[in-house]
mmCIF file of C-alpha atoms in Angstrom:
data_model
loop_
_atom_site.group_PDB
_atom_site.id
_atom_site.type_symbol
_atom_site.label_atom_id
_atom_site.label_comp_id
_atom_site.label_asym_id
_atom_site.label_seq_id
_atom_site.Cartn_x
_atom_site.Cartn_y
_atom_site.Cartn_z
ATOM 1 C CA UNK A 138 0.535 0.323 -0.309
ATOM 2 C CA UNK A 139 2.749 2.707 0.850
ATOM 3 C CA UNK A 140 4.504 2.042 -3.125
ATOM 4 C CA UNK A 141 1.208 3.542 -4.799
ATOM 5 C CA UNK A 142 0.887 6.192 -2.405
ATOM 6 C CA UNK A 143 4.659 7.021 -2.611
ATOM 7 C CA UNK A 144 4.116 6.598 -6.338
ATOM 8 C CA UNK A 145 1.302 9.425 -6.171
ATOM 9 C CA UNK A 146 3.892 11.945 -3.326
ATOM 10 C CA UNK A 147 6.734 11.838 -6.833
ATOM 11 C CA UNK A 148 4.888 12.507 -9.583
ATOM 12 C CA UNK A 149 2.515 15.162 -7.542
ATOM 13 C CA UNK A 150 5.719 16.408 -6.935
ATOM 14 C CA UNK A 151 7.479 16.063 -10.867
ATOM 15 C CA UNK A 152 4.010 18.123 -12.169
ATOM 16 C CA UNK A 153 4.386 20.827 -9.304
ATOM 17 C CA UNK A 154 8.335 21.395 -10.728
ATOM 18 C CA UNK A 155 6.849 21.352 -14.473
ATOM 19 C CA UNK A 156 4.382 23.842 -13.948
ATOM 20 C CA UNK A 157 7.106 25.849 -11.994
ATOM 21 C CA UNK A 158 9.409 25.311 -14.610
ATOM 22 C CA UNK A 159 7.161 26.241 -17.832
ATOM 23 C CA UNK A 160 5.756 29.763 -15.869
ATOM 24 C CA UNK A 161 10.043 30.339 -15.919
ATOM 25 C CA UNK A 162 9.882 29.622 -18.862
ATOM 26 C CA UNK A 163 6.673 32.069 -20.180
ATOM 27 C CA UNK A 164 8.086 34.996 -18.584
ATOM 28 C CA UNK A 165 11.453 34.669 -19.800
ATOM 29 C CA UNK A 166 10.155 34.422 -23.253
ATOM 30 C CA UNK A 167 8.149 37.842 -22.656
ATOM 31 C CA UNK A 168 11.442 39.691 -21.382
ATOM 32 C CA UNK A 169 9.597 39.630 -18.280
ATOM 33 C CA UNK A 170 13.308 39.738 -16.204
ATOM 34 C CA UNK A 171 15.715 41.639 -15.638
ATOM 35 C CA UNK A 172 19.588 40.914 -14.429
ATOM 36 C CA UNK A 173 17.884 42.707 -11.166
ATOM 37 C CA UNK A 174 14.179 41.511 -11.035
ATOM 38 C CA UNK A 175 10.864 42.162 -12.326
ATOM 39 C CA UNK A 176 9.645 45.182 -12.785
ATOM 40 C CA UNK A 177 5.656 45.106 -12.071
ATOM 41 C CA UNK A 178 3.266 47.277 -9.847
ATOM 42 C CA UNK A 179 1.287 45.742 -7.016
ATOM 43 C CA UNK A 180 -1.339 47.477 -4.781
ATOM 44 C CA UNK A 181 -0.269 49.271 -1.809
ATOM 45 C CA UNK A 182 -0.284 46.612 0.960
ATOM 46 C CA UNK A 183 -0.785 43.487 -0.709
ATOM 47 C CA UNK A 184 0.565 40.685 0.541
ATOM 48 C CA UNK A 185 -1.502 37.658 -1.031
ATOM 49 C CA UNK A 186 2.202 36.275 -2.453
ATOM 50 C CA UNK A 187 5.435 36.207 -1.536
ATOM 51 C CA UNK A 188 6.948 39.114 -2.928
ATOM 52 C CA UNK A 189 9.320 42.222 -1.441
ATOM 53 C CA UNK A 190 7.472 45.710 -3.813
ATOM 54 C CA UNK A 191 8.052 48.728 -3.410
ATOM 55 C CA UNK A 192 5.572 51.176 -3.233
ATOM 56 C CA UNK A 193 6.960 52.544 -6.770
ATOM 57 C CA UNK A 194 7.053 49.811 -8.021
ATOM 58 C CA UNK A 195 9.414 47.759 -8.685
ATOM 59 C CA UNK A 196 10.281 43.812 -6.944
ATOM 60 C CA UNK A 197 14.077 43.097 -6.595
ATOM 61 C CA UNK A 198 13.004 39.222 -5.487
ATOM 62 C CA UNK A 199 10.207 37.348 -8.076
ATOM 63 C CA UNK A 200 9.174 35.215 -5.207
ATOM 64 C CA UNK A 201 6.779 31.454 -5.784
ATOM 65 C CA UNK A 202 3.549 33.044 -5.810
ATOM 66 C CA UNK A 203 4.440 36.674 -7.950
ATOM 67 C CA UNK A 204 3.908 34.508 -11.576
ATOM 68 C CA UNK A 205 0.769 33.587 -10.099
ATOM 69 C CA UNK A 206 -0.689 36.272 -11.172
ATOM 70 C CA UNK A 207 1.306 37.953 -13.911
ATOM 71 C CA UNK A 208 1.030 34.457 -16.192
ATOM 72 C CA UNK A 209 -1.788 31.891 -16.236
ATOM 73 C CA UNK A 210 -1.233 28.800 -16.396
ATOM 74 C CA UNK A 211 -1.578 28.405 -20.140
ATOM 75 C CA UNK A 212 1.003 31.179 -20.457
ATOM 76 C CA UNK A 213 -1.452 33.784 -21.414
ATOM 77 C CA UNK A 214 -1.163 37.839 -19.724
ATOM 78 C CA UNK A 215 -4.856 37.796 -17.882
ATOM 79 C CA UNK A 216 -7.464 40.218 -19.051
ATOM 80 C CA UNK A 217 -8.034 42.382 -15.589
ATOM 81 C CA UNK A 218 -5.001 41.734 -13.053
ATOM 82 C CA UNK A 219 -3.963 43.823 -9.436
ATOM 83 C CA UNK A 220 -0.505 43.252 -10.815
ATOM 84 C CA UNK A 221 0.266 45.423 -13.800
ATOM 85 C CA UNK A 222 3.952 45.833 -15.296
ATOM 86 C CA UNK A 223 4.602 48.464 -15.615
ATOM 87 C CA UNK A 224 7.541 48.525 -17.736
ATOM 88 C CA UNK A 225 6.447 48.989 -21.416
ATOM 89 C CA UNK A 226 10.044 49.029 -23.257
ATOM 90 C CA UNK A 227 10.238 45.464 -21.245
ATOM 91 C CA UNK A 228 7.639 44.274 -22.482
ATOM 92 C CA UNK A 229 8.130 45.071 -26.363
ATOM 93 C CA UNK A 230 10.997 43.515 -26.061
ATOM 94 C CA UNK A 231 14.301 46.233 -25.068
ATOM 95 C CA UNK A 232 17.172 45.314 -22.673
ATOM 96 C CA UNK A 233 16.834 48.015 -19.302
ATOM 97 C CA UNK A 234 19.962 48.854 -18.166
ATOM 98 C CA UNK A 235 21.021 46.574 -15.798
ATOM 99 C CA UNK A 236 21.194 49.682 -12.685
ATOM 100 C CA UNK A 237 18.009 50.593 -14.282
ATOM 101 C CA UNK A 238 16.087 52.873 -11.803
ATOM 102 C CA UNK A 239 12.633 51.395 -11.314
ATOM 103 C CA UNK A 240 10.098 53.879 -12.765
ATOM 104 C CA UNK A 241 8.418 56.805 -10.899
ATOM 105 C CA UNK A 242 4.570 56.794 -10.244
ATOM 106 C CA UNK A 243 3.770 60.268 -9.203
ATOM 107 C CA UNK A 244 0.059 59.798 -7.506
ATOM 108 C CA UNK A 245 0.265 63.820 -6.635
ATOM 109 C CA UNK A 246 0.894 65.381 -10.259
ATOM 110 C CA UNK A 247 -2.908 65.383 -11.845
ATOM 111 C CA UNK A 248 -3.636 67.058 -14.614
ATOM 112 C CA UNK A 249 -0.974 67.556 -17.809
ATOM 113 C CA UNK A 250 1.813 65.833 -16.857
ATOM 114 C CA UNK A 251 5.585 64.246 -18.111
ATOM 115 C CA UNK A 252 6.599 61.153 -17.115
ATOM 116 C CA UNK A 253 10.732 61.473 -16.409
ATOM 117 C CA UNK A 254 11.548 58.727 -18.195
ATOM 118 C CA UNK A 255 9.778 59.663 -20.954
ATOM 119 C CA UNK A 256 9.870 61.275 -24.318
ATOM 120 C CA UNK A 257 5.981 60.612 -24.507
ATOM 121 C CA UNK A 258 3.700 62.916 -22.881
ATOM 122 C CA UNK A 259 1.219 60.997 -20.312
ATOM 123 C CA UNK A 260 -2.664 62.646 -19.926
ATOM 124 C CA UNK A 261 -4.575 61.889 -16.114
ATOM 125 C CA UNK A 262 -7.613 64.424 -16.514
ATOM 126 C CA UNK A 263 -9.914 64.137 -13.495
ATOM 127 C CA UNK A 264 -11.575 65.693 -10.117
ATOM 128 C CA UNK A 265 -8.364 66.118 -8.467
ATOM 129 C CA UNK A 266 -7.275 67.891 -11.801
ATOM 130 C CA UNK A 267 -8.992 71.446 -11.053
ATOM 131 C CA UNK A 268 -11.242 71.641 -8.006
ATOM 132 C CA UNK A 269 -14.004 69.436 -7.419
ATOM 133 C CA UNK A 270 -16.283 69.701 -10.980
ATOM 134 C CA UNK A 271 -13.581 67.621 -13.202
ATOM 135 C CA UNK A 272 -12.205 70.773 -16.146
ATOM 136 C CA UNK A 273 -9.254 70.820 -16.334
ATOM 137 C CA UNK A 274 -7.121 73.366 -15.630
ATOM 138 C CA UNK A 275 -6.992 76.703 -17.338
ATOM 139 C CA UNK A 276 -3.537 76.262 -19.696
ATOM 140 C CA UNK A 277 -4.478 72.265 -20.152
ATOM 141 C CA UNK A 278 -7.390 72.849 -21.939
ATOM 142 C CA UNK A 279 -6.261 75.342 -23.723
ATOM 143 C CA UNK A 280 -3.385 74.160 -25.188
ATOM 144 C CA UNK A 281 -5.688 70.905 -26.151
ATOM 145 C CA UNK A 282 -7.329 73.015 -27.847
ATOM 146 C CA UNK A 283 -5.006 74.862 -29.923
ATOM 147 C CA UNK A 284 -4.479 71.212 -30.770
ATOM 148 C CA UNK A 285 -7.678 70.977 -32.501
ATOM 149 C CA UNK A 286 -7.866 73.860 -34.086
ATOM 150 C CA UNK A 287 -4.315 73.424 -36.190
ATOM 151 C CA UNK A 288 -5.708 70.459 -37.531
ATOM 152 C CA UNK A 289 -2.248 68.174 -37.181
ATOM 153 C CA UNK A 290 -0.979 65.835 -33.945
ATOM 154 C CA UNK A 291 0.403 67.133 -31.044
ATOM 155 C CA UNK A 292 3.881 67.028 -31.370
ATOM 156 C CA UNK A 293 6.184 64.942 -29.325
ATOM 157 C CA UNK A 294 8.947 65.655 -27.134
ATOM 158 C CA UNK A 295 12.360 65.912 -28.728
ATOM 159 C CA UNK A 296 14.734 65.167 -25.801
ATOM 160 C CA UNK A 297 17.957 66.005 -27.386
ATOM 161 C CA UNK A 298 21.430 66.667 -26.268
ATOM 162 C CA UNK A 299 20.755 68.293 -23.798
ATOM 163 C CA UNK A 300 19.561 68.271 -19.532
ATOM 164 C CA UNK A 301 16.763 68.431 -19.446
ATOM 165 C CA UNK A 302 14.831 71.550 -17.013
ATOM 166 C CA UNK A 303 14.347 69.452 -13.687
ATOM 167 C CA UNK A 304 11.442 71.815 -13.196
ATOM 168 C CA UNK A 305 9.403 70.515 -15.780
ATOM 169 C CA UNK A 306 9.583 66.995 -14.389
ATOM 170 C CA UNK A 307 6.810 66.263 -12.741
ATOM 171 C CA UNK A 308 4.219 69.876 -13.053
ATOM 172 C CA UNK A 309 1.530 70.086 -14.989
ATOM 173 C CA UNK A 310 1.086 72.756 -17.009
ATOM 174 C CA UNK A 311 -0.580 74.939 -15.430
ATOM 175 C CA UNK A 312 1.221 74.824 -11.835
ATOM 176 C CA UNK A 313 4.666 75.202 -13.994
ATOM 177 C CA UNK A 314 3.575 78.585 -15.868
ATOM 178 C CA UNK A 315 2.839 79.622 -12.739
ATOM 179 C CA UNK A 316 6.300 79.292 -11.661
ATOM 180 C CA UNK A 317 7.580 81.059 -14.200
ATOM 181 C CA UNK A 318 5.161 84.002 -14.190
ATOM 182 C CA UNK A 319 7.226 87.031 -13.409
ATOM 183 C CA UNK A 320 8.758 86.288 -17.142
ATOM 184 C CA UNK A 321 5.420 86.654 -19.232
ATOM 185 C CA UNK A 322 4.647 89.769 -17.101
ATOM 186 C CA UNK A 323 7.610 91.237 -17.854
ATOM 187 C CA UNK A 324 6.611 90.521 -21.873
ATOM 188 C CA UNK A 325 2.964 91.702 -20.770
ATOM 189 C CA UNK A 326 4.960 94.784 -19.159
ATOM 190 C CA UNK A 327 6.939 95.343 -22.704
ATOM 191 C CA UNK A 328 3.345 95.882 -24.333
ATOM 192 C CA UNK A 329 2.477 98.727 -23.087
ATOM 193 C CA UNK A 330 3.069 101.953 -24.746
ATOM 194 C CA UNK A 331 4.193 103.741 -21.901
ATOM 195 C CA UNK A 332 7.974 105.125 -22.665
ATOM 196 C CA UNK A 333 7.849 104.348 -26.087
ATOM 197 C CA UNK A 334 9.000 106.238 -28.862
ATOM 198 C CA UNK A 335 8.635 105.397 -32.647
ATOM 199 C CA UNK A 336 11.354 105.487 -35.045
ATOM 200 C CA UNK A 337 10.316 103.932 -38.365
ATOM 201 C CA UNK A 338 7.157 102.195 -40.059
ATOM 202 C CA UNK A 339 8.684 100.084 -42.646
ATOM 203 C CA UNK A 340 6.203 97.109 -44.787
ATOM 204 C CA UNK A 341 3.328 97.369 -42.074
ATOM 205 C CA UNK A 342 6.270 97.240 -38.996
ATOM 206 C CA UNK A 343 6.225 99.800 -36.885
ATOM 207 C CA UNK A 344 9.559 99.956 -34.615
ATOM 208 C CA UNK A 345 10.040 101.290 -31.754
ATOM 209 C CA UNK A 346 12.186 102.081 -29.139
ATOM 210 C CA UNK A 347 12.531 102.767 -25.344
ATOM 211 C CA UNK A 348 15.225 104.164 -22.213
ATOM 212 C CA UNK A 349 15.369 102.579 -18.978
ATOM 213 C CA UNK A 350 17.027 103.998 -15.938
ATOM 214 C CA UNK A 351 19.891 102.198 -15.277
ATOM 215 C CA UNK A 352 20.041 100.247 -18.795
ATOM 216 C CA UNK A 353 23.538 101.736 -21.386
ATOM 217 C CA UNK A 354 21.115 99.565 -24.311
ATOM 218 C CA UNK A 355 18.095 100.597 -25.571
ATOM 219 C CA UNK A 356 15.130 98.583 -25.430
ATOM 220 C CA UNK A 357 13.035 97.871 -29.318
ATOM 221 C CA UNK A 358 9.283 96.379 -30.486
ATOM 222 C CA UNK A 359 8.003 96.087 -33.354
ATOM 223 C CA UNK A 360 4.096 95.998 -33.660
ATOM 224 C CA UNK A 361 1.901 95.051 -36.505
ATOM 225 C CA UNK A 362 -1.591 92.942 -37.553
ATOM 226 C CA UNK A 363 -1.831 90.831 -40.394
ATOM 227 C CA UNK A 364 -4.112 88.675 -41.422
ATOM 228 C CA UNK A 365 -3.378 84.545 -40.878
ATOM 229 C CA UNK A 366 -6.177 82.004 -41.241
ATOM 230 C CA UNK A 367 -5.119 79.375 -39.245
ATOM 231 C CA UNK A 368 -4.646 82.018 -36.470
ATOM 232 C CA UNK A 369 -3.257 81.485 -33.711
ATOM 233 C CA UNK A 370 -2.251 77.700 -33.728
ATOM 234 C CA UNK A 371 -0.598 78.269 -37.206
ATOM 235 C CA UNK A 372 1.229 81.569 -36.365
ATOM 236 C CA UNK A 373 3.221 79.742 -33.137
ATOM 237 C CA UNK A 374 3.931 76.459 -35.485
ATOM 238 C CA UNK A 375 5.679 78.622 -37.691
ATOM 239 C CA UNK A 376 6.975 81.024 -34.838
ATOM 240 C CA UNK A 377 7.732 78.118 -33.048
ATOM 241 C CA UNK A 378 9.117 76.182 -36.420
ATOM 242 C CA UNK A 379 13.472 77.208 -35.795
ATOM 243 C CA UNK A 380 14.717 74.852 -38.676
ATOM 244 C CA UNK A 381 12.589 77.077 -40.756
ATOM 245 C CA UNK A 382 13.888 80.499 -39.469
ATOM 246 C CA UNK A 383 16.475 80.670 -42.521
ATOM 247 C CA UNK A 384 14.331 81.520 -44.842
ATOM 248 C CA UNK A 385 13.056 84.331 -43.632
ATOM 249 C CA UNK A 386 15.462 85.873 -42.064
ATOM 250 C CA UNK A 387 18.125 86.666 -44.131
ATOM 251 C CA UNK A 388 21.278 87.409 -41.365
ATOM 252 C CA UNK A 389 20.717 83.730 -40.520
ATOM 253 C CA UNK A 390 22.636 80.726 -41.876
ATOM 254 C CA UNK A 391 21.493 78.626 -39.980
ATOM 255 C CA UNK A 392 19.330 76.446 -36.227
ATOM 256 C CA UNK A 393 17.687 74.173 -34.173
ATOM 257 C CA UNK A 394 16.453 72.928 -31.552
ATOM 258 C CA UNK A 395 18.102 71.297 -29.166
ATOM 259 C CA UNK A 396 15.665 70.271 -26.833
ATOM 260 C CA UNK A 397 12.378 70.473 -26.682
ATOM 261 C CA UNK A 398 9.396 69.605 -24.168
ATOM 262 C CA UNK A 399 6.072 71.373 -25.244
ATOM 263 C CA UNK A 400 4.106 72.991 -24.785
ATOM 264 C CA UNK A 401 6.135 73.961 -21.582
ATOM 265 C CA UNK A 402 9.277 75.074 -22.893
ATOM 266 C CA UNK A 403 12.091 74.922 -26.149
ATOM 267 C CA UNK A 404 15.196 75.771 -26.863
ATOM 268 C CA UNK A 405 16.390 77.615 -30.185
ATOM 269 C CA UNK A 406 20.222 78.562 -31.500
ATOM 270 C CA UNK A 407 20.634 79.663 -34.903
ATOM 271 C CA UNK A 408 23.247 81.377 -35.795
ATOM 272 C CA UNK A 409 23.885 84.731 -37.756
ATOM 273 C CA UNK A 410 25.733 86.563 -40.733
ATOM 274 C CA UNK A 411 27.540 89.466 -39.631
ATOM 275 C CA UNK A 412 26.081 92.597 -41.475
ATOM 276 C CA UNK A 413 29.487 94.256 -42.532
ATOM 277 C CA UNK A 414 32.911 92.261 -43.014
ATOM 278 C CA UNK A 415 34.173 94.555 -40.292
ATOM 279 C CA UNK A 416 32.362 93.497 -37.888
ATOM 280 C CA UNK A 417 32.353 88.975 -36.989
ATOM 281 C CA UNK A 418 30.207 86.567 -36.359
ATOM 282 C CA UNK A 419 27.303 85.642 -34.068
ATOM 283 C CA UNK A 420 25.486 83.410 -32.720
ATOM 284 C CA UNK A 421 22.602 82.995 -30.213
ATOM 285 C CA UNK A 422 21.328 80.311 -27.777
ATOM 286 C CA UNK A 423 17.891 80.450 -26.583
ATOM 287 C CA UNK A 424 15.553 79.830 -23.467
ATOM 288 C CA UNK A 425 11.055 79.901 -24.826
ATOM 289 C CA UNK A 426 8.174 78.978 -22.473
ATOM 290 C CA UNK A 427 4.453 80.091 -23.384
ATOM 291 C CA UNK A 428 0.830 81.440 -21.890
ATOM 292 C CA UNK A 429 -2.288 81.743 -23.170
ATOM 293 C CA UNK A 430 -4.708 85.008 -21.115
ATOM 294 C CA UNK A 431 -8.067 84.649 -20.571
ATOM 295 C CA UNK A 432 -8.339 87.465 -23.188
ATOM 296 C CA UNK A 433 -7.198 85.237 -26.706
ATOM 297 C CA UNK A 434 -3.886 85.902 -26.496
ATOM 298 C CA UNK A 435 -0.030 84.325 -26.804
ATOM 299 C CA UNK A 436 2.450 85.701 -24.803
ATOM 300 C CA UNK A 437 6.675 83.558 -25.000
ATOM 301 C CA UNK A 438 8.772 84.465 -22.546
ATOM 302 C CA UNK A 439 13.159 84.654 -23.611
ATOM 303 C CA UNK A 440 15.740 84.359 -22.839
ATOM 304 C CA UNK A 441 19.455 83.530 -23.007
ATOM 305 C CA UNK A 442 20.309 80.057 -21.503
ATOM 306 C CA UNK A 443 23.997 79.223 -21.136
ATOM 307 C CA UNK A 444 24.333 75.148 -22.078
ATOM 308 C CA UNK A 445 28.245 74.705 -21.967
ATOM 309 C CA UNK A 446 28.660 70.961 -22.306
ATOM 310 C CA UNK A 447 26.223 71.165 -24.984
ATOM 311 C CA UNK A 448 26.815 74.461 -26.477
ATOM 312 C CA UNK A 449 30.097 76.454 -25.247
ATOM 313 C CA UNK A 450 31.088 79.105 -27.298
ATOM 314 C CA UNK A 451 32.645 79.527 -29.849
ATOM 315 C CA UNK A 452 36.250 81.158 -31.166
ATOM 316 C CA UNK A 453 34.210 81.709 -34.799
ATOM 317 C CA UNK A 454 31.295 83.468 -33.514
ATOM 318 C CA UNK A 455 30.556 85.834 -30.639
ATOM 319 C CA UNK A 456 27.486 84.617 -28.420
ATOM 320 C CA UNK A 457 24.736 86.660 -28.006
ATOM 321 C CA UNK A 458 23.367 87.228 -24.974
ATOM 322 C CA UNK A 459 19.140 88.264 -25.153
ATOM 323 C CA UNK A 460 18.718 89.983 -22.058
ATOM 324 C CA UNK A 461 14.075 89.746 -21.513
ATOM 325 C CA UNK A 462 11.006 89.695 -24.004
ATOM 326 C CA UNK A 463 9.234 88.056 -26.322
ATOM 327 C CA UNK A 464 6.172 88.161 -28.243
ATOM 328 C CA UNK A 465 2.438 88.589 -27.458
ATOM 329 C CA UNK A 466 0.067 87.609 -30.090
ATOM 330 C CA UNK A 467 -3.353 89.009 -29.653
ATOM 331 C CA UNK A 468 -6.812 87.687 -32.089
ATOM 332 C CA UNK A 469 -8.025 90.861 -33.020
ATOM 333 C CA UNK A 470 -11.800 89.859 -34.501
ATOM 334 C CA UNK A 471 -13.904 87.429 -33.048
ATOM 335 C CA UNK A 472 -13.307 84.861 -36.268
ATOM 336 C CA UNK A 473 -9.476 85.088 -35.090
ATOM 337 C CA UNK A 474 -7.961 84.951 -38.461
ATOM 338 C CA UNK A 475 -6.545 88.307 -38.239
ATOM 339 C CA UNK A 476 -3.368 89.236 -35.390
ATOM 340 C CA UNK A 477 -1.739 91.578 -33.362
ATOM 341 C CA UNK A 478 2.122 91.036 -32.401
ATOM 342 C CA UNK A 479 4.239 92.403 -30.208
ATOM 343 C CA UNK A 480 8.307 91.348 -30.901
ATOM 344 C CA UNK A 481 10.179 93.036 -27.959
ATOM 345 C CA UNK A 482 13.520 93.348 -25.699
ATOM 346 C CA UNK A 483 16.862 94.255 -24.926
ATOM 347 C CA UNK A 484 19.946 93.156 -26.777
ATOM 348 C CA UNK A 485 23.139 92.326 -25.853
ATOM 349 C CA UNK A 486 25.008 91.820 -29.066
ATOM 350 C CA UNK A 487 28.405 91.777 -27.558
ATOM 351 C CA UNK A 488 31.361 91.989 -28.214
ATOM 352 C CA UNK A 489 33.474 95.253 -28.792
ATOM 353 C CA UNK A 490 30.806 97.062 -30.259
ATOM 354 C CA UNK A 491 30.631 100.376 -29.146
ATOM 355 C CA UNK A 492 27.254 101.672 -26.694
ATOM 356 C CA UNK A 493 26.113 103.838 -29.685
ATOM 357 C CA UNK A 494 27.016 101.724 -32.531
ATOM 358 C CA UNK A 495 24.299 99.254 -30.731
ATOM 359 C CA UNK A 496 21.693 101.642 -29.874
ATOM 360 C CA UNK A 497 21.430 103.034 -33.491
ATOM 361 C CA UNK A 498 21.017 99.331 -34.795
ATOM 362 C CA UNK A 499 18.668 98.414 -32.220
ATOM 363 C CA UNK A 500 15.936 98.938 -34.496
ATOM 364 C CA UNK A 501 16.905 95.972 -37.000
ATOM 365 C CA UNK A 502 15.402 93.714 -34.434
ATOM 366 C CA UNK A 503 12.118 95.128 -34.561
ATOM 367 C CA UNK A 504 12.626 94.655 -38.903
ATOM 368 C CA UNK A 505 13.054 91.048 -38.546
ATOM 369 C CA UNK A 506 9.550 91.301 -37.338
ATOM 370 C CA UNK A 507 8.539 91.668 -40.693
ATOM 371 C CA UNK A 508 10.588 89.198 -42.082
ATOM 372 C CA UNK A 509 8.689 86.560 -40.589
ATOM 373 C CA UNK A 510 5.516 88.704 -41.199
ATOM 374 C CA UNK A 511 6.316 88.299 -44.954
ATOM 375 C CA UNK A 512 7.124 84.827 -44.532
ATOM 376 C CA UNK A 513 4.081 83.911 -42.442
ATOM 377 C CA UNK A 514 1.951 85.462 -44.827
ATOM 378 C CA UNK A 515 3.544 83.761 -47.609
ATOM 379 C CA UNK A 516 3.358 80.447 -46.332
ATOM 380 C CA UNK A 517 0.032 80.103 -44.097
ATOM 381 C CA UNK A 518 -3.180 78.512 -45.250
#
C-alpha cells in the first residue's frame, strides 16, 4: 500500500516542478525578467504573494507567489489582474541596463504631466485636476483646444542631447506657467505703450525704442497686424519652427532645436551672418516658454541660456545675450484670423561694439518682425 502512495506523491512533485519550470520559461520569453529583478505594479499593502515590493512598483525578489498574479498556467496574460507590468520597454523586448532605476509613479501630479523617463506626455484628467467639477485647468484646456484647431497631431517631445530642466518634471502646464509668471508678466509690461518712441515704419511694422533707468542699451519693440487664416495655432507653428528661420531671416545661416518639451519650454539655437565684413558673426541660444491669457492672447517669453557642455561658445562666433523679452500675439477679431503681434526685448550683441552703435542699430531687431510677417503671410493656409 505504501508503494502506490509514494508513487502518487512523487508524481505530484514532478508535476509541480514542471509547472513552475513552464511558468518561468513563459516569463523569460516575454522579456519580463531583468538582472535586477522584475518591474511590476502591486497595490499598496498587497501581501497575498511572496514578493518583496516597493511602493514605486519595483520588485527585487520574485517569490513563488508572484507569477500566479502575472501569467496564467496556459501562458497568457490575464485580462484583468491586480498586478500590471509597469516597464513597457521590457514588454516590447527592449533591454534595460542592469542598474536601471524603477519607473517613477507620481500619484500627486494630476492634469498635464510629463513622465521623467519618457519623451511622451501622459494626460490624467479627473476631479483632482482643478477642483471638484472635473474640469481641466485653464492652460491645459486651452492648449488642447489649440492642438485641435491646428488640425495636426500634438508634437512629441524632443529630448536632444541636453539635460532636461528639473523644473519641468512632474508638473502640470498650469503650475509650470505660474512658476515662471514673472517672465510672462515682464513681456506684457513691455507691450504697453508707456515710454516708447516711434522710430520707423516698414512694411506695416511699427518699430519703437525705449530707455530704461540704469540700462545703457535701448529696448526695442515692433508691432504689426496680419491676416492669418489658421489664426494663433498657425502663427505659433511658424514661430516655433526654429529650423525654418533661415527661410525668412536672410542673416540666419543655420538654426536648430536643441530640446523641446511642449507645451512647457523650448531651446532654440541660431547662427547669424555679420551685416558687414568688419563685424564678427554671431550665434544665439534662447529658452522660450509660452502662456495663454484669459483675453485670448498668447505670450512667448524668451531669454538667453547657457548650455556650456552641449553648446559651448565658439571662437568664430560671438554669443548674443538676449536679456529678456518675447512675443505677444492677440486675436483682433471674433473669428481669430487677424492677429496683432508684438515683438519686444533687450538684446546685447556682445563683442567690442560701442554702445552708441548698438543703440543706433537696435531698430533692426524690430525689422526681423517684418521678415517673419512676410514669411507667415506667404506660407499660411
